[in-house]
mmCIF file of C-alpha atoms in Angstrom:
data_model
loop_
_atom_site.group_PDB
_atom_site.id
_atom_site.type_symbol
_atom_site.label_atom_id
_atom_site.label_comp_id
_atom_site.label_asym_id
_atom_site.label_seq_id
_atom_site.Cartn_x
_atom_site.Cartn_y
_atom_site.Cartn_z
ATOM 1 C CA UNK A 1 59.950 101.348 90.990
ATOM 2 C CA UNK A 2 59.428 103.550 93.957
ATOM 3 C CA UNK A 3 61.497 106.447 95.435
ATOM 4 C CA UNK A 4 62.754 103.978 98.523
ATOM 5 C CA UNK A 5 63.735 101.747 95.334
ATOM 6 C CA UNK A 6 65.411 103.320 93.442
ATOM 7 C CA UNK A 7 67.241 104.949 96.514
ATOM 8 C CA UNK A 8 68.222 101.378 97.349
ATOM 9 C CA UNK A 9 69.304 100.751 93.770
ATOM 10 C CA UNK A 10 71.603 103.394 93.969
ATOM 11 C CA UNK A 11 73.075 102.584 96.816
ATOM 12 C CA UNK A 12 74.027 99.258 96.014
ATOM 13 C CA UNK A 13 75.318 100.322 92.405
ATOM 14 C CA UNK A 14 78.075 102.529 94.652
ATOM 15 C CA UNK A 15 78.471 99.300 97.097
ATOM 16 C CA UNK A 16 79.539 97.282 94.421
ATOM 17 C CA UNK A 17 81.994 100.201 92.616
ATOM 18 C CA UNK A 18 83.642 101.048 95.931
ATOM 19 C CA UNK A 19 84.061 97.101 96.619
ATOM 20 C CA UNK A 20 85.703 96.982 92.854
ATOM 21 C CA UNK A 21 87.833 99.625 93.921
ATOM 22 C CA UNK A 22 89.225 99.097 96.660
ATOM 23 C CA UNK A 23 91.980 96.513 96.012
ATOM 24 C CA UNK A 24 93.455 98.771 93.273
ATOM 25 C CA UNK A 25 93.127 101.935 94.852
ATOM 26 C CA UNK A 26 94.526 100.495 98.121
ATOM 27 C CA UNK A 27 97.526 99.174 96.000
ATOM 28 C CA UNK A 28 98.171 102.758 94.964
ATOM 29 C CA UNK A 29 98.276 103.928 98.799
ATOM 30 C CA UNK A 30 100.669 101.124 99.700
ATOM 31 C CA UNK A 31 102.681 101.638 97.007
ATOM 32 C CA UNK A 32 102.962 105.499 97.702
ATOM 33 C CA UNK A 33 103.860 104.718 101.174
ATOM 34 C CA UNK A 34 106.894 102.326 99.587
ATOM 35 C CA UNK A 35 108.001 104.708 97.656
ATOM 36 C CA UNK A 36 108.638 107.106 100.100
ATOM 37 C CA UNK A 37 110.378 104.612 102.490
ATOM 38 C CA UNK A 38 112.859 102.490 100.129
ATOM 39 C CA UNK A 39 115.680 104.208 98.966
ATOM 40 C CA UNK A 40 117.297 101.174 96.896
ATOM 41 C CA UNK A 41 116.686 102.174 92.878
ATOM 42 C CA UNK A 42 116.146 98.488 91.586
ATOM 43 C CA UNK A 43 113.265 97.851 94.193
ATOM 44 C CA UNK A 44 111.650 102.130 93.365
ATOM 45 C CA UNK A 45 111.617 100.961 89.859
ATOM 46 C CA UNK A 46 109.679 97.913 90.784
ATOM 47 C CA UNK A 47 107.651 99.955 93.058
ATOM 48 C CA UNK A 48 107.017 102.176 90.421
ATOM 49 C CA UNK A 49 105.656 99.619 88.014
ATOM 50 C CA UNK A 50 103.267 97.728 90.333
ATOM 51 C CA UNK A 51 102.072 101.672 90.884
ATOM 52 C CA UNK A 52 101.564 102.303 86.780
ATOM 53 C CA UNK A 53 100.009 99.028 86.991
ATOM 54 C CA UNK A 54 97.336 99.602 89.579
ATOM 55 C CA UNK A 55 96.642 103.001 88.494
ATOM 56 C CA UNK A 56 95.662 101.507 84.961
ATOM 57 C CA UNK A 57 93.903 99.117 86.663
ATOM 58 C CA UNK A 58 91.824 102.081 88.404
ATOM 59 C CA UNK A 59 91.381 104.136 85.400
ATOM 60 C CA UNK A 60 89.973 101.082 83.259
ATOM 61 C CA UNK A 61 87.780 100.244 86.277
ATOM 62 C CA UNK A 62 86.635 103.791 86.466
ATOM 63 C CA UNK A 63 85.948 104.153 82.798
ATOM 64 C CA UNK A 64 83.685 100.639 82.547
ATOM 65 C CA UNK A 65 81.607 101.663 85.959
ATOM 66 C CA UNK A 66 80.986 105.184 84.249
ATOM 67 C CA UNK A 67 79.401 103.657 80.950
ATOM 68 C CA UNK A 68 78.256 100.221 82.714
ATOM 69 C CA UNK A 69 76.386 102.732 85.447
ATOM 70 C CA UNK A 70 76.467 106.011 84.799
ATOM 71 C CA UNK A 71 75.295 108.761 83.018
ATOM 72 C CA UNK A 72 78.451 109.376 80.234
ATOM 73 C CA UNK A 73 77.454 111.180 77.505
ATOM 74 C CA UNK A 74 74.007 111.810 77.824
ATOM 75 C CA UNK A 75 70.865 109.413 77.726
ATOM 76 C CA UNK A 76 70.178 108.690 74.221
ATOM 77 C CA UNK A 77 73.107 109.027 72.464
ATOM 78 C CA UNK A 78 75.421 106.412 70.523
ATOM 79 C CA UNK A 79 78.322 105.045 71.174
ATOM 80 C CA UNK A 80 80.939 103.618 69.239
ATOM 81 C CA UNK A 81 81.587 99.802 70.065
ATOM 82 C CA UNK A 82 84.867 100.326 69.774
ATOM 83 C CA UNK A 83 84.400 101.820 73.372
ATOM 84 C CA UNK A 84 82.758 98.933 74.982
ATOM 85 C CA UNK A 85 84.963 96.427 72.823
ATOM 86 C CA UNK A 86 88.256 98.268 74.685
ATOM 87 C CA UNK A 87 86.273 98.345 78.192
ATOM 88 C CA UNK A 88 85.855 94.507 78.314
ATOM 89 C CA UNK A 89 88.951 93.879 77.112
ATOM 90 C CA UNK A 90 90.810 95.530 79.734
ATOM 91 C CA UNK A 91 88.723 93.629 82.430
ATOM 92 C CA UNK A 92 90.355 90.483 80.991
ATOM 93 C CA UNK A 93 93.830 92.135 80.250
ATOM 94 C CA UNK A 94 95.284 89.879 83.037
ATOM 95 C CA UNK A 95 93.241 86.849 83.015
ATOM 96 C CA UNK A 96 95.526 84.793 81.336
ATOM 97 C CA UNK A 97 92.967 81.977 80.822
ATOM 98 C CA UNK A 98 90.176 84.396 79.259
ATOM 99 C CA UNK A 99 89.944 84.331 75.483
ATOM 100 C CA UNK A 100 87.456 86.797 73.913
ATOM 101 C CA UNK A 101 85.606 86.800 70.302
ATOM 102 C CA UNK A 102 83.685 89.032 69.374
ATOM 103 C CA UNK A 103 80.451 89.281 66.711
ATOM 104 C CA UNK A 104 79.312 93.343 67.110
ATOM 105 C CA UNK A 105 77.728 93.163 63.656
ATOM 106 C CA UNK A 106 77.253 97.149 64.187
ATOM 107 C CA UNK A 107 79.258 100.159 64.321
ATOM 108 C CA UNK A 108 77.783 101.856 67.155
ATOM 109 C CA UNK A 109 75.084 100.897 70.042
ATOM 110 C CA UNK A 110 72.574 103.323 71.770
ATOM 111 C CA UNK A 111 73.742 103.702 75.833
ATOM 112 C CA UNK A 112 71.171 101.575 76.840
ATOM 113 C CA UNK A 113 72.258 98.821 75.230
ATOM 114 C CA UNK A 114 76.001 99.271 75.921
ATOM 115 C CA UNK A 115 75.165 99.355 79.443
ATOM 116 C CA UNK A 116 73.549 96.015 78.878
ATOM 117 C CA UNK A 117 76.618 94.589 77.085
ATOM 118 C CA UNK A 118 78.923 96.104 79.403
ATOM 119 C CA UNK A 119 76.997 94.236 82.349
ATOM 120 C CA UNK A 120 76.544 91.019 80.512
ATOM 121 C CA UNK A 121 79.989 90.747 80.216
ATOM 122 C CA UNK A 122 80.793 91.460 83.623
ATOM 123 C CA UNK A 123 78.234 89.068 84.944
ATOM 124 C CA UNK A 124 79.839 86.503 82.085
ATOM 125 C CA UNK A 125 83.681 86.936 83.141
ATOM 126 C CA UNK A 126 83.290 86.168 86.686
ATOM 127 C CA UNK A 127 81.376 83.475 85.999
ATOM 128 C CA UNK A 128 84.725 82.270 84.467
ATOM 129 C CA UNK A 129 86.630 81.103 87.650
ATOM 130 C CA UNK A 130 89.002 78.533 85.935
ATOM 131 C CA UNK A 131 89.241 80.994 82.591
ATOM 132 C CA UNK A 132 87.321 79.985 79.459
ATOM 133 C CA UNK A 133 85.963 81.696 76.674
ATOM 134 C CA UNK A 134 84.079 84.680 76.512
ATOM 135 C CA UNK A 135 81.701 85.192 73.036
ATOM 136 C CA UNK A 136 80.390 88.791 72.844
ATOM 137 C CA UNK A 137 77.489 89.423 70.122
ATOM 138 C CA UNK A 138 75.537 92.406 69.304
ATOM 139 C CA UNK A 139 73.070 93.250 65.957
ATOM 140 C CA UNK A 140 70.515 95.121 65.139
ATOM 141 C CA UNK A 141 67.801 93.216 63.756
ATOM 142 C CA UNK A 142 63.711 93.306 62.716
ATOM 143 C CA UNK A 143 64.200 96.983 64.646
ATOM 144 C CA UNK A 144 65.753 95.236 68.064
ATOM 145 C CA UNK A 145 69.219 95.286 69.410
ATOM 146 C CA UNK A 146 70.168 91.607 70.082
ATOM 147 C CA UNK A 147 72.921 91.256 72.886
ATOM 148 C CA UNK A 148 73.950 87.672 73.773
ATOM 149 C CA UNK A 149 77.061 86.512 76.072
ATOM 150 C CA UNK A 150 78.649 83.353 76.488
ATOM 151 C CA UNK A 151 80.864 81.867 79.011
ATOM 152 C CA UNK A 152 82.345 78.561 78.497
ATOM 153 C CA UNK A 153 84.914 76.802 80.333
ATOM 154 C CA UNK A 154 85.793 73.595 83.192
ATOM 155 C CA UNK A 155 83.888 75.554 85.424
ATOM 156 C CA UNK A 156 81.476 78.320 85.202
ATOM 157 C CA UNK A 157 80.506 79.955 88.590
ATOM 158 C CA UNK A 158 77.154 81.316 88.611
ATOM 159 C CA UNK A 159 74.824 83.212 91.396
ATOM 160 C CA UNK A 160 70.920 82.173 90.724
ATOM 161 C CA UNK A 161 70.180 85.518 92.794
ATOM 162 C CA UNK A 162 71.841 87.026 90.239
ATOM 163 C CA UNK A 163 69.182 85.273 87.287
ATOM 164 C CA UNK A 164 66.734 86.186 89.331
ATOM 165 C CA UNK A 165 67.654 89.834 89.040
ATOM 166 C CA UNK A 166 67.877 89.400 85.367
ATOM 167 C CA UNK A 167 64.673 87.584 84.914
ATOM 168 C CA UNK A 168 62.702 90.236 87.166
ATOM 169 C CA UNK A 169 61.466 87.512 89.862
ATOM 170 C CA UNK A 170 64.166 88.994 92.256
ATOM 171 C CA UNK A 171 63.056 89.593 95.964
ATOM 172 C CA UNK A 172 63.088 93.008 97.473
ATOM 173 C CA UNK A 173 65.333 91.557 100.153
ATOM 174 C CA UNK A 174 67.520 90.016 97.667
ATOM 175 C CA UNK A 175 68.857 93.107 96.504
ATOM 176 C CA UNK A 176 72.674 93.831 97.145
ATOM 177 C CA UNK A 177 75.601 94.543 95.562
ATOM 178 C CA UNK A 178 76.214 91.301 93.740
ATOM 179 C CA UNK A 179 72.245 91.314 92.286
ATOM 180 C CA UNK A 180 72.430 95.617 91.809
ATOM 181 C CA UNK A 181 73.646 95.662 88.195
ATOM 182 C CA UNK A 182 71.463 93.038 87.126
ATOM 183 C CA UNK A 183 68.440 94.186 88.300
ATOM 184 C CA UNK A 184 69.354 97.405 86.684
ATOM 185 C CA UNK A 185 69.867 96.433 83.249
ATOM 186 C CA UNK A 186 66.184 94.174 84.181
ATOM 187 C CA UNK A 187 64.418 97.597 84.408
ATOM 188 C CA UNK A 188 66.351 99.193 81.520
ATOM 189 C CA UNK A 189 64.849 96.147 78.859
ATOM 190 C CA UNK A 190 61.298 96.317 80.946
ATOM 191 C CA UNK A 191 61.393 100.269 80.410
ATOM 192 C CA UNK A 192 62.103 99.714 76.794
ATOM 193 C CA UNK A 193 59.898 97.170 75.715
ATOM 194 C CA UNK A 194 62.478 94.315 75.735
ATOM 195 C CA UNK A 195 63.768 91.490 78.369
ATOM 196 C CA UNK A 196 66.367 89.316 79.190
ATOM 197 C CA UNK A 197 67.195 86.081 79.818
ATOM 198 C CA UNK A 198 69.833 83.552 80.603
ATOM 199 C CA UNK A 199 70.743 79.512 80.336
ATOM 200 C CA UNK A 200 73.404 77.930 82.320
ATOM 201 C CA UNK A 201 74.597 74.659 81.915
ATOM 202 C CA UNK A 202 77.418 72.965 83.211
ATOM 203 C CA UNK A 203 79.876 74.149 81.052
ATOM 204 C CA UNK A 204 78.418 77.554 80.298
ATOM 205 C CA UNK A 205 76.171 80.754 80.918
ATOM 206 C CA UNK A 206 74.458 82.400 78.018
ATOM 207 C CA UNK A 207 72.896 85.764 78.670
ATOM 208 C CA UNK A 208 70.396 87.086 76.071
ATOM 209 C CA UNK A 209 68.931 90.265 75.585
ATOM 210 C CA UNK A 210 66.067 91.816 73.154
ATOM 211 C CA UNK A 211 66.096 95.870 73.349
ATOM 212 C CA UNK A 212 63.362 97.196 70.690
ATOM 213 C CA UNK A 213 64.580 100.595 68.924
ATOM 214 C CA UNK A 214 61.959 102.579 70.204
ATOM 215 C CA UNK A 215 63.211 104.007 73.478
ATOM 216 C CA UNK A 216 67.059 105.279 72.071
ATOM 217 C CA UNK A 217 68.265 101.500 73.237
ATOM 218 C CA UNK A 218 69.687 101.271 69.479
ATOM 219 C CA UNK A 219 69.354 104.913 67.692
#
């Protein structure tokens, strides 16, 4: 990937977090701006709950873009899957209709591979539009961290721009936003060694991944 790339990349990446953002973060300003007009104590308390509400909402947002994204930690290093586990469940904390299983068959995944995980599940939860069920598995196997994600329900939602970007057949115009994070995690199994891949049906959207050990993906 070239310099104008990987510019472009970047750019997009902070599209989509600032887009993710805003709703919460604007709820915080309005609420502020509530708070220092009503006067009644019933409707502050409210006030002050829909606030503690959207400032969680910012903080867990924060915290998944950081590790989905970013540089936490250090390149290289392991993480607990507790971390990730906690991430993804706070992006379904109020989607009623969401239920989660999990299979992490390890204690701890290299960054690489989180970020993978982290992005699958993303990807796999909007996909999810009338709720559903969300199967998250991880193992290390044959010296390869295997990642797959499943979304099942009435009616899974799903942006073929967005397979492209997995698959690596994604146009250079088709990059945006919506396709940034997928292409990413594209070039983070091509760097490695590894690949992705995904099946969607009517009724659900597996995504797959294969990250050999050799680059840090999995120690």
């Amino acid at each position: 990937m070239d310099d104008r790339q990987s510019i472009d990349l970047a750019a997009m990446l902070c599209s989509r977090l600032c887009h993710d953002m805003l709703s919460p973060v604007g709820a915080l300003s309005n609420g502020l701006e509530l708070l220092a007009l009503e006067t009644d104590p019933e409707m502050r308390a409210n006030v002050m709950q829909l606030l503690e509400q959207s400032a969680a909402i910012s903080t867990n947002k924060l915290k998944f873009f950081r590790l989905a994204f970013g540089a936490a930690g250090g390149f290289g290093e392991r993480v607990d899957v507790e971390e990730p586990k906690a991430l993804i469940q706070a992006l379904v904390a109020d989607k009623d209709r969401v239920e989660v299983n999990w299979a992490l068959a390890d204690a701890s995944l290299g960054k690489p591979a989180v970020k993978v995980l982290l992005n699958f599940a993303q990807i796999a939860i909007d996909a999810l539009v009338r709720g559903g069920t969300l199967d998250v598995g991880a193992e290390t196997r044959d010296g390869a961290c295997e990642i797959v994600v499943r979304a099942s329900g009435p009616k899974v939602a799903f942006d073929e721009t967005i397979g492209k970007a997995l698959d690596g057949s994604l146009d250079r115009g088709e990059l945006s936003s919506r396709t940034a994070a997928a292409h990413m995690i594209h070039l983070l199994a091509q760097e490695s060694g590894g690949g992705l891949q995904y099946h969607k049906s009517a009724d659900a959207l597996v995504l797959g991944a294969v990250l050999p050990q050799g680059e840090g993906l999995i120690g």
